[in-house]
Tab-separated table of C-alpha atoms in Angstrom:
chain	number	residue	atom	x	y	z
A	1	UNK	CA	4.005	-16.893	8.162
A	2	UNK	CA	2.070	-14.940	5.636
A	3	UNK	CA	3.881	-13.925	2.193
A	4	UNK	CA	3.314	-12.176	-0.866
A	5	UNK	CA	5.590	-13.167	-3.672
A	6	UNK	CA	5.889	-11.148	-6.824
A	7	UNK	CA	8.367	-11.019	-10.161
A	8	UNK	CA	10.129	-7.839	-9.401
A	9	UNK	CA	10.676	-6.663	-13.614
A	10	UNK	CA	8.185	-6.814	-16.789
A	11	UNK	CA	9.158	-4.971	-20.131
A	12	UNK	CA	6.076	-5.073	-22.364
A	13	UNK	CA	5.461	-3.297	-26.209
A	14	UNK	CA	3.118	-0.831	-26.198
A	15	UNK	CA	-0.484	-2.485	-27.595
A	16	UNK	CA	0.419	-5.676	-25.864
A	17	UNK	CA	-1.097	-7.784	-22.942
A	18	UNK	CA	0.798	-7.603	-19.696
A	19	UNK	CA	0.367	-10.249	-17.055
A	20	UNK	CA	2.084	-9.679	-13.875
A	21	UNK	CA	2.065	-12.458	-11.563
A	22	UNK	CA	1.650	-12.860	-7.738
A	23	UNK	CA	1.514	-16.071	-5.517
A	24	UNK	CA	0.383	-16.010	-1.794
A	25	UNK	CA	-0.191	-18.105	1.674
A	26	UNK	CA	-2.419	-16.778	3.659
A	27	UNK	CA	-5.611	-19.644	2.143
A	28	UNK	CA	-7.412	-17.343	5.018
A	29	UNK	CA	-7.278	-14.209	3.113
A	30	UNK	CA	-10.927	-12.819	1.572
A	31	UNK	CA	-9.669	-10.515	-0.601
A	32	UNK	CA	-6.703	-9.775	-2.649
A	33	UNK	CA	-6.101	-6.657	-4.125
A	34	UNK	CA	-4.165	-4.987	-6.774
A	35	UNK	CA	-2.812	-1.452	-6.344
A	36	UNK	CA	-0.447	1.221	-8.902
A	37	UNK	CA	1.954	3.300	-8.227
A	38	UNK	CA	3.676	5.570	-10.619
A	39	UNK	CA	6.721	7.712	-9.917
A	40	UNK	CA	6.570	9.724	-7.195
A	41	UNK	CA	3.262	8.888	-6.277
A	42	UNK	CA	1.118	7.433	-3.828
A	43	UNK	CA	-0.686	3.936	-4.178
A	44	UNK	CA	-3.803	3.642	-6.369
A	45	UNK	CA	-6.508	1.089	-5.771
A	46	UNK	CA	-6.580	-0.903	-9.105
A	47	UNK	CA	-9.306	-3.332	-8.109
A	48	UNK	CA	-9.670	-6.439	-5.647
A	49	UNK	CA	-11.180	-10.038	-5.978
A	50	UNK	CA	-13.144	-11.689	-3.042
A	51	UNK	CA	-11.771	-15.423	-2.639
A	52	UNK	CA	-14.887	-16.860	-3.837
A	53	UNK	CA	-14.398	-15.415	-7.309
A	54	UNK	CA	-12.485	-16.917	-10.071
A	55	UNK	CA	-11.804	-14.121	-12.780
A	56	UNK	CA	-13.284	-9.962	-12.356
A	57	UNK	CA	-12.688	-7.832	-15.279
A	58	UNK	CA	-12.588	-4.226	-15.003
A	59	UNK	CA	-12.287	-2.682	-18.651
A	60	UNK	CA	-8.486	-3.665	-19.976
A	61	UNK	CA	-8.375	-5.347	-16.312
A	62	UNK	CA	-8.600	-9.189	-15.979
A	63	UNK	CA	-7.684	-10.522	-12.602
A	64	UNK	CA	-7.879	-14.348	-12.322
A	65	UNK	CA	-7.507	-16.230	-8.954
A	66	UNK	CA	-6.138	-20.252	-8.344
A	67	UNK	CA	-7.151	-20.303	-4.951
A	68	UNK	CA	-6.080	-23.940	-4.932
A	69	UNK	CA	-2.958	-22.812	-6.242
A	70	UNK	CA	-2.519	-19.541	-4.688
A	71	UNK	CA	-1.544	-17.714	-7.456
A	72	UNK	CA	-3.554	-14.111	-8.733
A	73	UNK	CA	-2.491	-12.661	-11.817
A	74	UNK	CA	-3.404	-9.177	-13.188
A	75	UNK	CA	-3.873	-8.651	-17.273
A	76	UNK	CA	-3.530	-5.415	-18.559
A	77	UNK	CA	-4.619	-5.506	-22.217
A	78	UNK	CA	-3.995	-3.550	-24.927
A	79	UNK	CA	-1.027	-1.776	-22.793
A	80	UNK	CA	0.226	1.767	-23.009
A	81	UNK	CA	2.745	3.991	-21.974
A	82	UNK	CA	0.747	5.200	-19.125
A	83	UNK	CA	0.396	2.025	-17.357
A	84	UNK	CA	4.570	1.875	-16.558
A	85	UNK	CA	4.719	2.043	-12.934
A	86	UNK	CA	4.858	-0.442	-9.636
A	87	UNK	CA	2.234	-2.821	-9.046
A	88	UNK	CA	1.707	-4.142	-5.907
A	89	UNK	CA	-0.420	-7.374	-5.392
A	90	UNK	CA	-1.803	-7.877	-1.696
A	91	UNK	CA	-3.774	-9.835	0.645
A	92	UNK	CA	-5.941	-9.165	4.042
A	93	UNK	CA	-4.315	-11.419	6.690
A	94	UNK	CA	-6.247	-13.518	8.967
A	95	UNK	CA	-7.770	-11.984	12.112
A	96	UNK	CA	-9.571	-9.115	13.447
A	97	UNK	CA	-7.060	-6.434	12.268
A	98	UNK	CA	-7.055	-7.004	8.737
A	99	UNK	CA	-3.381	-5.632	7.627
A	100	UNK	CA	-2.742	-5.484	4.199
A	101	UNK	CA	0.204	-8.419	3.781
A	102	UNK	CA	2.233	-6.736	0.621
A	103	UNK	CA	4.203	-8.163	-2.104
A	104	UNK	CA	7.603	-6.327	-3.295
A	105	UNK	CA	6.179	-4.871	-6.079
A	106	UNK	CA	6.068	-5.680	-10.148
A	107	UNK	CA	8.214	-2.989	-12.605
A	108	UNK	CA	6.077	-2.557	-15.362
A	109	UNK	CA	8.094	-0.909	-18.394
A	110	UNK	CA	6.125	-0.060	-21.713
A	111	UNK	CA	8.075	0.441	-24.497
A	112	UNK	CA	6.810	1.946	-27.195
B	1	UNK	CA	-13.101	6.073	-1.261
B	2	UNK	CA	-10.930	9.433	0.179
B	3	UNK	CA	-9.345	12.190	-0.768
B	4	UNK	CA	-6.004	12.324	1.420
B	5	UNK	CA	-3.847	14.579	1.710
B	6	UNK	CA	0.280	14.496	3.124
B	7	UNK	CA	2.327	17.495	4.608
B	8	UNK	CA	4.761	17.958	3.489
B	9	UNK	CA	5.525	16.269	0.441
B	10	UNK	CA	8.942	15.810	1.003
B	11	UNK	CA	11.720	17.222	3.308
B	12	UNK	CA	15.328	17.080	3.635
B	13	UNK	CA	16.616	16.792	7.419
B	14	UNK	CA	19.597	16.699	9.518
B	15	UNK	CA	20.159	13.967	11.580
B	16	UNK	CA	19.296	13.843	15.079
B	17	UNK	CA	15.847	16.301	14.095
B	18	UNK	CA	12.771	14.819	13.993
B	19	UNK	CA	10.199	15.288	11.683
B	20	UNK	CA	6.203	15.732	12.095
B	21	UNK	CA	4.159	14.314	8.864
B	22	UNK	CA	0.696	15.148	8.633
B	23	UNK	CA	-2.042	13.209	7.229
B	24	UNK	CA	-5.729	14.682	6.474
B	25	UNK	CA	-8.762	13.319	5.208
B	26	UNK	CA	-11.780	14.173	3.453
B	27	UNK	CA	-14.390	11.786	5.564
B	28	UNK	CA	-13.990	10.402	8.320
B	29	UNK	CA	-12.805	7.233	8.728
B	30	UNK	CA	-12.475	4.868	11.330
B	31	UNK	CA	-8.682	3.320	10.704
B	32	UNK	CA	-5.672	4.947	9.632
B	33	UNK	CA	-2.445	3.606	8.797
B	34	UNK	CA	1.361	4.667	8.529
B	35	UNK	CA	3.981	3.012	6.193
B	36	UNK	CA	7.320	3.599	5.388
B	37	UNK	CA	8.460	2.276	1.342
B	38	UNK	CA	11.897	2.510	1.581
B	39	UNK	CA	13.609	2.866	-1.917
B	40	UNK	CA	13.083	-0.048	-3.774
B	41	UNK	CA	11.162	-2.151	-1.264
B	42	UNK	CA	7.295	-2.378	-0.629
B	43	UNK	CA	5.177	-1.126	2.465
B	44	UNK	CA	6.200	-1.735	5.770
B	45	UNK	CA	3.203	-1.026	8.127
B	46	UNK	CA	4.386	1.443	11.267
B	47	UNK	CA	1.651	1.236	12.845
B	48	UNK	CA	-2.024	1.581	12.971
B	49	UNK	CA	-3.589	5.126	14.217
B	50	UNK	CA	-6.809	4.224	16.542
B	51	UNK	CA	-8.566	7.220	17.321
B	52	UNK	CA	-9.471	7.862	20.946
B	53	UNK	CA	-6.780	5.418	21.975
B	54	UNK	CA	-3.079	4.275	21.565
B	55	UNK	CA	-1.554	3.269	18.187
B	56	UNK	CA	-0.768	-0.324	17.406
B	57	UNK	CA	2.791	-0.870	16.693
B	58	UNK	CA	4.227	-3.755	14.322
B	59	UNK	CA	7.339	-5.294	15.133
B	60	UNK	CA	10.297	-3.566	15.099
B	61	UNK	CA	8.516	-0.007	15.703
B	62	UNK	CA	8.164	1.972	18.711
B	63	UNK	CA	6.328	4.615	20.188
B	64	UNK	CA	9.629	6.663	21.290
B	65	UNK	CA	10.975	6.770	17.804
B	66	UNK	CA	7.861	6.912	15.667
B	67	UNK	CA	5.267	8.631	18.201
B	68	UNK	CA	1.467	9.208	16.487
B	69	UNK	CA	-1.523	11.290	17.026
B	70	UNK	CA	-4.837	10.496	16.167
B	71	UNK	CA	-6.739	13.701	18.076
B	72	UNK	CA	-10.243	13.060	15.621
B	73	UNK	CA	-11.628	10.518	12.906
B	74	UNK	CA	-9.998	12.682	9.925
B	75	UNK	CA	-6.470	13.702	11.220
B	76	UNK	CA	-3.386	12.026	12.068
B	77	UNK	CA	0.112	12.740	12.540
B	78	UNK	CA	3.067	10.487	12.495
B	79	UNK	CA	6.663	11.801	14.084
B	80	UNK	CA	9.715	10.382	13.241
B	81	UNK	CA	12.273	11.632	15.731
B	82	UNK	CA	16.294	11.654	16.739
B	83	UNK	CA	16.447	10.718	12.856
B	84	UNK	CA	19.314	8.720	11.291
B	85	UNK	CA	20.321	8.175	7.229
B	86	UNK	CA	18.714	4.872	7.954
B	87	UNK	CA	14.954	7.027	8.182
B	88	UNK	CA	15.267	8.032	4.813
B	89	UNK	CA	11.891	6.690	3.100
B	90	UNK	CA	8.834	7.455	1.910
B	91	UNK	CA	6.233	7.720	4.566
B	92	UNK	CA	2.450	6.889	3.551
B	93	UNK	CA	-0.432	7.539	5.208
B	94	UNK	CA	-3.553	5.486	4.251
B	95	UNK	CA	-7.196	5.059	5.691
B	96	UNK	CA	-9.512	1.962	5.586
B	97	UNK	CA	-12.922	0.975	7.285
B	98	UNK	CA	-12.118	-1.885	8.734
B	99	UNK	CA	-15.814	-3.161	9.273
B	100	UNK	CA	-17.121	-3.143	5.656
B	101	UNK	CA	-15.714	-5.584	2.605
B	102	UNK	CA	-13.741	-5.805	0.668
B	103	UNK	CA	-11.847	-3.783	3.619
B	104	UNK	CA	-9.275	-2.192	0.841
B	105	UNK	CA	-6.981	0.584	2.066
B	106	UNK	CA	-6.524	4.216	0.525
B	107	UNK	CA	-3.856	5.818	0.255
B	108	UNK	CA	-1.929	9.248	0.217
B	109	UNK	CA	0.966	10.670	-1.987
B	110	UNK	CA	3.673	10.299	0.439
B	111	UNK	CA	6.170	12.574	1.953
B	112	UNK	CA	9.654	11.910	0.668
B	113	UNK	CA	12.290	12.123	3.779
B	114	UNK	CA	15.787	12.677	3.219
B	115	UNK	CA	18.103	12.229	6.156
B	116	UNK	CA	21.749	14.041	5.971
């Protein structure tokens, strides 16, 4: 069935890239997404990539896609103490309904 | 995107209550969505709130135990009733428009449930 498979810990220095890593099934899915979610919050849309696209970058965001591989990555340059939360990496599913397939989540800690 | 908005933010509950969360949006939107994160896990999806019609349960969730209204296109509540220490979660609401790309998925701040 479908899956979303993260690396549950990162522990970055402050001013450093972080790449956090997801790899997926669904070769169906159009999008894949990338949301945050700091302590005792809700989830925040970071950005998404249609599967057509290689690489978007959003300001310190760079999200690259292997579609043959499966495999979307999120780059957070230059990172800071504010970006230490959960980030989740997830894909539409197939079919009309469109649920969000969600992976378990990536710890980011920033250490200054 | 949308502003949402959860009521209440987080409760503390004896078992065997049950427990109405609210959900309210700024716009109205056409799909709504419950999820329970329990601690350390990701999103499980409830179910979907249609409006003008039944929700869509996933596997594993029923109407009895997790009963939903969806009475207009910015409101939705989600019960969780005859609660257990196993309910314990967080409990998101989030909206999406299912008909335009990229299709992504908004979502509220939660409301923390305790069960004693």
């Amino acid at each position: 069935g479908e899956d979303v498979e993260q690396s549950l810990f990162l522990s970055v220095r402050e001013g450093d890239s972080s790449v956090i890593n997801c790899t997926y099934t669904d070769s169906s899915s159009t999008y894949l997404y990338w949301y945050k979610q700091e302590p005792g919050a809700g989830l925040q849309l970071l950005t998404y990539i249609f599967s057509n696209m290689d690489m978007k970058q959003d300001q310190r965001l760079t999200v690259l896609l292997n579609k043959k591989d499966k495999h979307l990555s999120l780059r957070i340059a230059d990172t800071q103490t504010g970006d230490s939360a959960i980030y989740f990496c997830a894909e539409n599913g197939a079919g009309n309904n469109r649920k969000l397939i969600w992976g378990l989540g990536t710890s980011l800690a920033v250490n200054p | 995107s949308a502003v949402i908005s959860q009521k209440p933010s987080r409760d503390i509950c004896q078992r065997g209550t049950s427990l109405t969360i609210q959900c309210q949006v700024d716009s109205q939107v056409t799909m709504m969505f419950w999820y329970r994160q329990q601690p350390g896990q990701s999103l499980t999806l409830i179910a979907t709130a249609n409006q003008g019609s039944e929700a869509t349960y996933e596997s594993g969730f029923v109407i009895d135990k997790f009963p939903i209204s969806r009475p207009n296109l910015t409101f939705s509540t989600l019960t969780v009733s005859n609660m257990s220490p196993e309910d314990s979660s967080i409990y998101l609401c989030s909206v999406g428009d299912l008909g335009d790309p990229p299709y992504e998925q908004y979502f509220g701040p939660g409301t923390r449930l305790t069960v004693t």
